Amino acid sequence: MKTASLLLLRLLLRIRASNCYGIFSGPQDPGLANYTGSAPSTILDVCMFVNRAADGYPPLLQNFDPAVAAVDLGLEYIRATKLLPDHILLNMVYVNLGPRCSKDRSNALQWALKLTDSGIKCRVFIGPGCTRAVEGVYDYASFLAVPVIALPGDGIGPKARLTDYEVLSRISVTHTNTAYVILKFLALFNYTNAFFAADGSDEFYNNMLAVTSGIIRAASPTFQYTMKFTSLQTDGLKGQLHDLVRQIAISARVVFLMMNVDWLRQFMHTAEAAGMVTSEYVYVAVILFPRFGRFQWSNRYVSWTVYSYSGKN
């Protein structure tokens, strides 16, 4: 059965899909490459669900392509250090879920079912990166009682406690980390009123707002009333920004902005036009990764604070 499954996978891997949905070829276990079938071995199917950037689509935080070399090195390290016995082999199965995060959680689930139908028995799921896709894969993985290693599945948590995800583990920075850093910042300066605005059209920022709002509101009974959260959309952004600065002027002097650098510039210019770029206000941009862009909107002011995570945090 294992041999038949492996032969079928090799046929499927001939369909190379660099910018398309579906199975594509990627780094493999060196031990599997040397497998002749003469000695008894156990081949474990490792199913890696990823997203890959493509021309014509917005920048993709979870883009798998820059990580290919790391996966290759990881597989070589397993053999070089004998983390696994020689008779335990890993069959890496790569599935591209597309160049953007979809709100449809069924796409990832459908691919997991397709792999099962083709004879591939996923012993572990690695990925996906997008939250909705992780939720879809998790449902199936929990049924199979196999682990899911999300990359990072940062938006998991608003709808249920993390302890309810018994077979899920996550790597990298998550929105939970971001929320607790913000709580420490608020406590350090004794801020009790703040306004949070996020790009609601982007899954990453939208999930950041959802997770952060839940954790901060739960941190103090008064935060239910003193902390304001709003989501912005692409259509009519200019008018939304004008409404936003009016609301901020009424309710807060500390503002957290969870959005890309283009939106940040537009917001700051709108705030400046409203006379709100003064020492009376504190604006905090949450920029986690360099690929979000470098922010510089004016050299005349120094009241802009950028918090960023480094690889050491």
PDB file of N, CA, C and O in Angstrom, residues 191 252-255 268 271-272 275-283 297 300-305:
ATOM      1  N   TYR A 191      -2.034  54.011  30.693  1.00  0.00           N
ATOM      2  CA  TYR A 191      -3.059  54.431  29.745  1.00  0.00           C
ATOM      3  C   TYR A 191      -4.324  53.600  29.965  1.00  0.00           C
ATOM      4  O   TYR A 191      -4.269  52.364  29.989  1.00  0.00           O
ATOM      5  N   ALA A 252     -10.129  59.351  22.749  1.00  0.00           N
ATOM      6  CA  ALA A 252      -8.824  58.799  23.126  1.00  0.00           C
ATOM      7  C   ALA A 252      -7.686  59.715  22.706  1.00  0.00           C
ATOM      8  O   ALA A 252      -7.845  60.577  21.834  1.00  0.00           O
ATOM      9  N   ARG A 253      -6.538  59.498  23.352  1.00  0.00           N
ATOM     10  CA  ARG A 253      -5.311  60.200  22.972  1.00  0.00           C
ATOM     11  C   ARG A 253      -4.193  59.217  22.627  1.00  0.00           C
ATOM     12  O   ARG A 253      -3.111  59.628  22.211  1.00  0.00           O
ATOM     13  N   VAL A 254      -4.460  57.931  22.791  1.00  0.00           N
ATOM     14  CA  VAL A 254      -3.506  56.881  22.440  1.00  0.00           C
ATOM     15  C   VAL A 254      -4.137  56.043  21.329  1.00  0.00           C
ATOM     16  O   VAL A 254      -5.255  55.538  21.490  1.00  0.00           O
ATOM     17  N   VAL A 255      -3.435  55.884  20.223  1.00  0.00           N
ATOM     18  CA  VAL A 255      -4.008  55.229  19.046  1.00  0.00           C
ATOM     19  C   VAL A 255      -3.064  54.130  18.558  1.00  0.00           C
ATOM     20  O   VAL A 255      -1.876  54.383  18.341  1.00  0.00           O
ATOM     21  N   MET A 268      -1.958  59.375   8.917  1.00  0.00           N
ATOM     22  CA  MET A 268      -1.184  60.427   9.564  1.00  0.00           C
ATOM     23  C   MET A 268      -1.392  61.780   8.902  1.00  0.00           C
ATOM     24  O   MET A 268      -1.469  62.817   9.563  1.00  0.00           O
ATOM     25  N   ALA A 271      -4.743  62.925  10.112  1.00  0.00           N
ATOM     26  CA  ALA A 271      -4.647  63.394  11.494  1.00  0.00           C
ATOM     27  C   ALA A 271      -3.950  64.754  11.558  1.00  0.00           C
ATOM     28  O   ALA A 271      -4.344  65.638  12.338  1.00  0.00           O
ATOM     29  N   GLU A 272      -2.933  64.939  10.735  1.00  0.00           N
ATOM     30  CA  GLU A 272      -2.224  66.218  10.718  1.00  0.00           C
ATOM     31  C   GLU A 272      -3.149  67.340  10.258  1.00  0.00           C
ATOM     32  O   GLU A 272      -3.157  68.442  10.832  1.00  0.00           O
ATOM     33  N   GLY A 275      -5.228  68.706  12.871  1.00  0.00           N
ATOM     34  CA  GLY A 275      -4.523  69.298  14.001  1.00  0.00           C
ATOM     35  C   GLY A 275      -4.302  68.340  15.148  1.00  0.00           C
ATOM     36  O   GLY A 275      -4.207  68.754  16.313  1.00  0.00           O
ATOM     37  N   MET A 276      -4.148  67.061  14.834  1.00  0.00           N
ATOM     38  CA  MET A 276      -4.045  66.036  15.876  1.00  0.00           C
ATOM     39  C   MET A 276      -2.661  65.390  15.936  1.00  0.00           C
ATOM     40  O   MET A 276      -2.484  64.367  16.581  1.00  0.00           O
ATOM     41  N   VAL A 277      -1.692  65.960  15.262  1.00  0.00           N
ATOM     42  CA  VAL A 277      -0.325  65.462  15.380  1.00  0.00           C
ATOM     43  C   VAL A 277       0.424  66.429  16.292  1.00  0.00           C
ATOM     44  O   VAL A 277       1.160  67.317  15.861  1.00  0.00           O
ATOM     45  N   THR A 278       0.191  66.264  17.573  1.00  0.00           N
ATOM     46  CA  THR A 278       0.796  67.122  18.599  1.00  0.00           C
ATOM     47  C   THR A 278       1.268  66.232  19.742  1.00  0.00           C
ATOM     48  O   THR A 278       1.053  65.012  19.737  1.00  0.00           O
ATOM     49  N   SER A 279       1.876  66.841  20.731  1.00  0.00           N
ATOM     50  CA  SER A 279       2.341  66.088  21.904  1.00  0.00           C
ATOM     51  C   SER A 279       1.184  65.545  22.731  1.00  0.00           C
ATOM     52  O   SER A 279       1.392  64.761  23.653  1.00  0.00           O
ATOM     53  N   GLU A 280      -0.032  65.943  22.388  1.00  0.00           N
ATOM     54  CA  GLU A 280      -1.212  65.473  23.121  1.00  0.00           C
ATOM     55  C   GLU A 280      -1.584  64.050  22.730  1.00  0.00           C
ATOM     56  O   GLU A 280      -2.292  63.356  23.461  1.00  0.00           O
ATOM     57  N   TYR A 281      -1.102  63.607  21.575  1.00  0.00           N
ATOM     58  CA  TYR A 281      -1.480  62.296  21.057  1.00  0.00           C
ATOM     59  C   TYR A 281      -0.265  61.375  20.953  1.00  0.00           C
ATOM     60  O   TYR A 281       0.854  61.827  20.705  1.00  0.00           O
ATOM     61  N   VAL A 282      -0.527  60.093  21.112  1.00  0.00           N
ATOM     62  CA  VAL A 282       0.482  59.050  20.917  1.00  0.00           C
ATOM     63  C   VAL A 282      -0.040  58.082  19.862  1.00  0.00           C
ATOM     64  O   VAL A 282      -1.126  57.515  20.030  1.00  0.00           O
ATOM     65  N   TYR A 283       0.708  57.903  18.789  1.00  0.00           N
ATOM     66  CA  TYR A 283       0.321  56.972  17.727  1.00  0.00           C
ATOM     67  C   TYR A 283       1.320  55.825  17.694  1.00  0.00           C
ATOM     68  O   TYR A 283       2.528  56.043  17.633  1.00  0.00           O
ATOM     69  N   TRP A 297       6.589  59.143   7.093  1.00  0.00           N
ATOM     70  CA  TRP A 297       5.585  60.032   6.498  1.00  0.00           C
ATOM     71  C   TRP A 297       5.984  61.498   6.612  1.00  0.00           C
ATOM     72  O   TRP A 297       5.550  62.340   5.856  1.00  0.00           O
ATOM     73  N   ARG A 300       9.277  65.970  10.176  1.00  0.00           N
ATOM     74  CA  ARG A 300       9.065  67.091  11.090  1.00  0.00           C
ATOM     75  C   ARG A 300       8.616  66.648  12.475  1.00  0.00           C
ATOM     76  O   ARG A 300       8.654  67.416  13.420  1.00  0.00           O
ATOM     77  N   TYR A 301       8.141  65.392  12.588  1.00  0.00           N
ATOM     78  CA  TYR A 301       7.586  64.949  13.856  1.00  0.00           C
ATOM     79  C   TYR A 301       8.308  63.704  14.356  1.00  0.00           C
ATOM     80  O   TYR A 301       8.760  62.882  13.569  1.00  0.00           O
ATOM     81  N   VAL A 302       8.381  63.567  15.634  1.00  0.00           N
ATOM     82  CA  VAL A 302       9.028  62.399  16.232  1.00  0.00           C
ATOM     83  C   VAL A 302       8.071  61.694  17.183  1.00  0.00           C
ATOM     84  O   VAL A 302       8.485  60.949  18.052  1.00  0.00           O
ATOM     85  N   SER A 303       6.780  61.948  17.039  1.00  0.00           N
ATOM     86  CA  SER A 303       5.799  61.371  17.954  1.00  0.00           C
ATOM     87  C   SER A 303       5.267  60.033  17.470  1.00  0.00           C
ATOM     88  O   SER A 303       4.275  59.540  17.951  1.00  0.00           O
ATOM     89  N   TRP A 304       5.965  59.459  16.484  1.00  0.00           N
ATOM     90  CA  TRP A 304       5.526  58.184  15.901  1.00  0.00           C
ATOM     91  C   TRP A 304       6.407  57.067  16.437  1.00  0.00           C
ATOM     92  O   TRP A 304       7.619  57.135  16.379  1.00  0.00           O
ATOM     93  N   THR A 305       5.791  56.045  16.998  1.00  0.00           N
ATOM     94  CA  THR A 305       6.540  54.934  17.574  1.00  0.00           C
ATOM     95  C   THR A 305       6.271  53.685  16.767  1.00  0.00           C
ATOM     96  O   THR A 305       5.128  53.363  16.486  1.00  0.00           O
TER      97      THR A 305
END
